[in-house]
């Protein structure tokens, strides 16, 4: 039975609302980066800049939760096709390593100027996602469902005290952000992926049962409410860096609520059509992640429109209306690129097969 709320592409096992949720995370990130990079200092430090910065804090948690969901759904689909578990695990590990390497290539193409070597090895969100996929792959394929929430709890709570762990050199950068530069160290950020695994396994189990799927969606909203209550009660001083425990619980609440809203929104065909652009962007997130950095930062930097990143005391040259217009143009370019790219790489051919492998 084909569910309208969990509708799939004709030629894949993807769920529209999951792609939309990933696309929403991408959109939040682009909004944050655009105003952070492009605004003049006075407006960047104002209420508009602070608001868009808050929106941007939701992007990485959404990405990581959806990584877990996608891994669970992909594993279930491969198991249904009779693919051996070892091969399914290797697929996830290979994909994770590829995303991890793309992160460093992006640092080289966008942020490296020949002498700022720490930026070249910055541990950013792509590195966190990629290495997280590698580490979580065996659990996703072989692990029991009950282990997912326990792992999420251990990583989320234990990660608040990860500064007490001592690792040599770059291993410390990757694990707990000590020494820098690490924007998204594995602890505590990795805790979002097992939450997504649990969510995705529930979707996979009942994706062909409409009543059960609805119950999963409603249950997700309830879990989101519980997470929000936990955020309200959790001590705000627990944790040594972002995300603290309060932020983790709040971000999970937002992720569950957004997922529930998008699930029921996609129950109607007109709803899916109205947000098809968001679905298209969500299906090509890696490509668009690279593109928006290359255009929104590197190209503008070469043109003299961006001097750096705000947290380094460097800003852009645009006011809010100008930056907003540029943001609309950039998002239009990104959607067009996603639409063209997805249709091109779906065709048979050697180059298309390589494109599907690398992006």
Coordinates of C-alpha atoms in Angstrom, one line a residue:
X1 CA 0.0 0.0 0.0
X2 CA 1.4 3.4 -1.0
X3 CA 1.0 6.0 1.7
X4 CA 0.4 9.6 0.6
X5 CA 2.0 10.9 3.8
X6 CA 5.1 8.8 3.3
X7 CA 5.1 9.0 -0.5
X8 CA 8.1 7.7 -2.3
X9 CA 9.8 8.6 -5.6
X10 CA 8.8 6.3 -8.4
X11 CA 12.3 4.9 -8.7
X12 CA 13.6 5.0 -5.1
X13 CA 12.8 4.2 -1.5
X14 CA 13.1 7.8 -0.4
X15 CA 10.4 9.4 1.6
X16 CA 9.4 12.9 0.5
X17 CA 9.0 14.4 4.0
X18 CA 12.4 13.2 5.1
X19 CA 14.0 14.9 2.0
X20 CA 12.0 18.0 2.9
X21 CA 13.3 17.9 6.5
X22 CA 16.8 17.7 5.2
X23 CA 16.1 20.6 2.8
X24 CA 14.8 22.6 5.6
X25 CA 18.1 22.1 7.5
X26 CA 19.9 23.3 4.4
X27 CA 17.7 26.3 4.1
X28 CA 18.3 27.3 7.7
X29 CA 22.1 27.0 7.2
X30 CA 22.1 29.1 4.1
X31 CA 20.0 31.8 5.7
X32 CA 22.5 31.9 8.6
X33 CA 25.6 31.9 6.5
X34 CA 24.2 34.5 4.0
X35 CA 23.6 37.2 6.6
X36 CA 26.6 36.2 8.6
X37 CA 28.9 36.6 5.6
X38 CA 27.3 39.4 3.8
X39 CA 25.9 41.9 6.3
X40 CA 27.9 45.0 7.4
X41 CA 29.0 44.9 11.0
X42 CA 26.3 47.2 12.5
X43 CA 23.4 45.1 11.1
X44 CA 25.2 41.8 11.7
X45 CA 25.4 42.6 15.4
X46 CA 21.8 43.8 15.5
X47 CA 18.5 41.9 16.2
X48 CA 18.3 40.7 12.6
X49 CA 21.8 39.1 12.7
X50 CA 21.1 37.5 16.0
X51 CA 17.8 36.1 14.8
X52 CA 19.3 34.5 11.7
X53 CA 22.1 33.2 13.7
X54 CA 19.6 31.4 16.0
X55 CA 17.9 29.9 12.9
X56 CA 21.2 28.6 11.8
X57 CA 21.8 26.8 15.1
X58 CA 18.9 24.4 14.1
X59 CA 20.6 23.3 10.8
X60 CA 23.3 20.9 12.1
X61 CA 21.0 19.0 14.5
X62 CA 18.5 18.6 11.7
X63 CA 21.2 17.3 9.4
X64 CA 22.5 14.8 12.0
X65 CA 19.0 13.5 12.9
X66 CA 18.1 13.1 9.2
X67 CA 21.4 11.2 8.7
X68 CA 20.2 8.7 11.3
X69 CA 16.8 8.5 9.7
X70 CA 18.3 8.0 6.2
X71 CA 20.8 5.4 7.3
X72 CA 18.0 3.4 9.0
X73 CA 15.7 3.6 5.9
X74 CA 18.6 2.8 3.5
X75 CA 19.6 -0.2 5.7
X76 CA 16.0 -1.5 5.8
X77 CA 15.7 -1.1 2.0
X78 CA 18.9 -3.0 1.3
X79 CA 17.9 -5.8 3.7
X80 CA 14.6 -6.1 1.9
X81 CA 16.5 -6.5 -1.4
X82 CA 18.6 -9.3 0.1
X83 CA 21.8 -7.4 0.2
X84 CA 24.2 -9.0 2.7
X85 CA 24.7 -7.1 5.9
X86 CA 28.4 -6.8 5.5
X87 CA 27.9 -5.2 2.1
X88 CA 25.3 -2.8 3.5
X89 CA 27.7 -1.8 6.3
X90 CA 30.5 -1.2 3.8
X91 CA 28.2 1.0 1.7
X92 CA 27.6 3.2 4.8
X93 CA 31.2 3.3 5.7
X94 CA 32.3 4.2 2.2
X95 CA 29.7 7.0 2.0
X96 CA 30.7 8.4 5.3
X97 CA 34.4 8.5 4.4
X98 CA 33.5 10.3 1.2
X99 CA 31.5 13.0 3.0
X100 CA 34.3 13.3 5.5
X101 CA 36.9 13.9 2.7
X102 CA 34.5 16.4 1.0
X103 CA 34.7 18.4 4.2
X104 CA 38.4 18.9 4.0
X105 CA 38.3 19.5 0.2
X106 CA 35.7 22.3 1.0
X107 CA 38.1 23.8 3.5
X108 CA 40.8 23.8 0.9
X109 CA 38.6 25.3 -1.8
X110 CA 36.8 27.9 0.3
X111 CA 38.7 28.9 3.4
X112 CA 42.4 28.2 2.8
X113 CA 44.5 31.2 1.7
X114 CA 47.9 29.6 1.8
X115 CA 49.0 30.4 5.3
X116 CA 45.9 29.7 7.6
X117 CA 46.7 26.0 8.1
X118 CA 44.3 25.5 11.1
X119 CA 41.4 26.4 8.8
X120 CA 42.4 23.7 6.4
X121 CA 42.0 21.1 9.1
X122 CA 38.9 22.6 10.7
X123 CA 36.5 19.8 11.9
X124 CA 33.2 21.1 10.5
X125 CA 29.8 19.6 10.0
X126 CA 30.7 17.5 7.0
X127 CA 33.5 15.9 8.9
X128 CA 31.2 15.2 11.8
X129 CA 28.5 13.7 9.6
X130 CA 31.0 11.6 7.6
X131 CA 32.9 10.2 10.5
X132 CA 29.6 9.8 12.4
X133 CA 28.3 7.6 9.6
X134 CA 31.5 5.5 9.7
X135 CA 31.2 4.9 13.5
X136 CA 27.5 4.3 13.5
X137 CA 27.3 2.0 10.5
X138 CA 27.8 -1.3 12.3
X139 CA 25.2 -0.4 14.9
X140 CA 22.8 0.7 12.2
X141 CA 23.0 -2.7 10.5
X142 CA 23.5 -5.1 13.3
X143 CA 22.4 -3.2 16.5
X144 CA 19.2 -3.9 18.3
X145 CA 16.7 -1.0 18.4
X146 CA 16.9 -0.6 22.2
X147 CA 20.5 0.3 21.9
X148 CA 19.8 3.5 20.0
X149 CA 18.3 5.6 22.8
X150 CA 20.9 4.3 25.2
X151 CA 23.7 5.4 22.9
X152 CA 22.0 8.8 22.3
X153 CA 21.7 9.3 26.1
X154 CA 25.3 8.3 26.7
X155 CA 26.6 10.6 24.0
X156 CA 24.4 13.5 24.8
X157 CA 24.9 13.4 28.5
X158 CA 28.4 12.1 28.6
X159 CA 29.4 14.5 25.9
X160 CA 28.7 17.4 28.2
X161 CA 31.8 16.4 30.1
X162 CA 34.0 15.4 27.2
X163 CA 36.4 18.3 28.0
X164 CA 37.8 16.0 30.8
X165 CA 39.0 13.5 28.2
X166 CA 42.5 14.0 26.9
X167 CA 43.4 12.9 23.4
X168 CA 46.7 13.5 21.5
X169 CA 46.7 16.1 18.8
X170 CA 44.1 16.1 16.1
X171 CA 42.3 13.2 17.7
X172 CA 41.2 15.6 20.4
X173 CA 40.0 18.1 17.8
X174 CA 37.7 15.4 16.3
X175 CA 36.4 13.9 19.5
X176 CA 35.9 16.9 21.9
X177 CA 37.2 20.0 20.1
X178 CA 40.4 20.3 22.1
X179 CA 42.5 21.7 20.7
X180 CA 40.7 23.8 18.0
X181 CA 39.6 24.3 15.3
X182 CA 36.5 22.1 15.7
X183 CA 33.1 23.6 15.1
X184 CA 31.3 20.2 15.4
X185 CA 33.3 17.7 17.4
X186 CA 31.9 14.2 17.7
X187 CA 31.1 14.8 21.4
X188 CA 28.4 15.8 22.0
X189 CA 27.2 16.3 18.4
X190 CA 27.1 12.6 17.6
X191 CA 24.2 12.0 19.9
X192 CA 21.7 13.2 17.3
X193 CA 22.4 10.3 14.9
X194 CA 21.2 7.5 17.1
X195 CA 18.0 9.4 17.8
X196 CA 17.5 9.6 14.0
X197 CA 18.2 5.8 13.8
X198 CA 15.5 5.1 16.2
X199 CA 13.1 7.4 14.4
X200 CA 14.0 5.9 11.0
X201 CA 13.7 2.3 12.2
X202 CA 10.1 3.1 13.4
X203 CA 9.3 4.6 10.0
X204 CA 10.8 1.7 8.1
X205 CA 8.9 -0.9 10.2
X206 CA 5.5 0.6 9.6
X207 CA 5.9 2.6 6.4
X208 CA 3.3 0.4 4.6
X209 CA 0.7 0.6 7.4
X210 CA -1.1 3.9 7.3
X211 CA -2.5 3.8 10.8
X212 CA 0.8 2.8 12.3
X213 CA 2.7 5.4 10.4
X214 CA 0.3 8.1 11.7
X215 CA 0.9 6.8 15.2
X216 CA 4.7 7.1 14.7
X217 CA 4.2 10.7 13.5
X218 CA 2.0 11.6 16.4
X219 CA 4.3 9.8 18.8
X220 CA 7.2 11.9 17.4
X221 CA 5.4 15.1 18.3
X222 CA 4.8 13.8 21.8
X223 CA 8.5 12.9 22.1
X224 CA 9.3 16.5 20.9
X225 CA 7.1 17.8 23.7
X226 CA 8.9 15.7 26.3
X227 CA 12.2 16.9 24.9
X228 CA 11.0 20.5 25.2
X229 CA 9.9 20.0 28.8
X230 CA 13.3 18.4 29.5
X231 CA 15.0 21.5 28.0
X232 CA 13.0 23.7 30.3
X233 CA 14.0 21.7 33.4
X234 CA 17.6 20.9 32.5
X235 CA 20.3 23.0 34.3
X236 CA 21.7 25.5 31.8
X237 CA 25.2 25.3 33.1
X238 CA 25.7 21.6 32.2
X239 CA 28.2 21.3 29.3
X240 CA 31.5 22.9 28.3
X241 CA 30.6 24.0 24.8
X242 CA 27.7 24.3 22.3
X243 CA 25.5 22.3 22.2
X244 CA 24.8 22.1 25.9
X245 CA 22.2 19.7 27.2
X246 CA 19.5 22.4 27.0
X247 CA 20.2 23.1 23.4
X248 CA 20.3 19.4 22.5
X249 CA 16.8 18.8 24.0
X250 CA 15.4 21.9 22.3
X251 CA 16.9 21.0 18.9
X252 CA 15.4 17.5 19.2
X253 CA 12.0 19.0 20.0
X254 CA 12.2 21.2 16.9
X255 CA 13.3 18.3 14.7
X256 CA 10.5 16.0 15.8
X257 CA 7.8 18.7 15.4
X258 CA 9.0 19.7 12.0
X259 CA 9.1 16.1 10.9
X260 CA 5.6 15.6 12.1
X261 CA 4.3 18.7 10.4
X262 CA 6.0 17.7 7.1
X263 CA 4.7 14.2 7.4
X264 CA 1.1 15.3 7.6
X265 CA 1.6 18.1 5.1
X266 CA 2.7 15.5 2.5
X267 CA -0.5 13.5 3.1
X268 CA -2.0 15.8 0.5
X269 CA -0.8 15.8 -3.1
X270 CA -1.0 19.6 -3.3
X271 CA 1.1 19.9 -0.2
X272 CA 3.8 17.7 -1.8
X273 CA 3.7 19.8 -5.0
X274 CA 3.9 23.1 -3.1
X275 CA 7.1 22.0 -1.3
X276 CA 8.6 20.0 -4.2
X277 CA 11.3 22.6 -4.5
X278 CA 12.3 21.9 -0.8
X279 CA 12.3 18.2 -1.5
X280 CA 14.5 18.6 -4.6
X281 CA 17.0 20.7 -2.5
X282 CA 17.0 18.1 0.2
X283 CA 17.9 15.3 -2.2
X284 CA 21.0 17.1 -3.3
X285 CA 22.2 18.5 0.0
X286 CA 25.9 17.7 -0.4
X287 CA 26.0 19.4 -3.8
X288 CA 24.2 22.5 -2.6
X289 CA 26.3 22.6 0.6
X290 CA 29.4 22.9 -1.6
X291 CA 27.8 25.3 -4.0
X292 CA 26.6 27.8 -1.5
X293 CA 30.1 28.0 0.1
X294 CA 31.8 28.4 -3.2
X295 CA 29.4 31.1 -4.4
X296 CA 28.2 32.7 -1.2
X297 CA 31.7 32.9 0.4
X298 CA 34.6 32.2 -1.9
X299 CA 33.3 34.1 -5.0
X300 CA 32.1 37.0 -2.9
X301 CA 35.4 37.1 -1.1
X302 CA 37.3 37.3 -4.3
X303 CA 35.0 40.1 -5.5
X304 CA 35.6 42.0 -2.3
X305 CA 32.1 41.7 -1.0
X306 CA 33.0 39.5 1.9
X307 CA 36.0 40.1 4.2
X308 CA 35.7 37.0 6.3
X309 CA 33.5 35.6 9.0
X310 CA 31.7 37.6 11.7
X311 CA 33.2 35.7 14.7
X312 CA 36.6 36.8 13.5
X313 CA 35.5 40.5 13.4
X314 CA 35.1 40.4 9.6
X315 CA 31.9 41.2 7.7
X316 CA 30.3 41.9 4.4
X317 CA 29.4 45.1 2.6
X318 CA 25.6 44.7 2.2
X319 CA 22.6 46.0 4.2
X320 CA 19.6 43.7 5.0
X321 CA 17.5 44.4 1.9
X322 CA 20.5 43.8 -0.4
X323 CA 21.5 40.7 1.4
X324 CA 18.0 39.4 1.3
X325 CA 17.8 39.9 -2.4
X326 CA 21.1 38.1 -2.9
X327 CA 19.8 35.3 -0.7
X328 CA 16.7 34.8 -2.9
X329 CA 18.9 34.7 -6.0
X330 CA 21.3 32.2 -4.4
X331 CA 18.5 29.9 -3.3
X332 CA 17.0 30.1 -6.8
X333 CA 20.4 29.1 -8.3
X334 CA 20.7 26.3 -5.8
X335 CA 17.3 24.9 -6.6
X336 CA 17.9 25.1 -10.3
X337 CA 21.2 23.3 -9.9
X338 CA 19.6 20.6 -7.8
X339 CA 16.8 20.1 -10.3
X340 CA 19.2 19.9 -13.3
X341 CA 21.7 17.7 -11.5
X342 CA 19.2 15.2 -10.1
X343 CA 17.7 14.7 -13.5
X344 CA 21.0 14.4 -15.3
X345 CA 22.6 11.9 -12.9
X346 CA 19.4 9.7 -13.0
X347 CA 20.2 8.9 -16.7
X348 CA 22.2 5.9 -17.7
X349 CA 25.9 6.4 -18.5
X350 CA 29.4 6.2 -17.1
X351 CA 29.6 9.8 -16.0
X352 CA 26.2 9.7 -14.4
X353 CA 27.2 6.6 -12.4
X354 CA 30.3 8.3 -11.2
X355 CA 28.3 11.4 -10.2
X356 CA 25.9 9.2 -8.2
X357 CA 29.0 7.7 -6.4
X358 CA 30.7 11.0 -5.6
X359 CA 27.8 13.3 -4.9

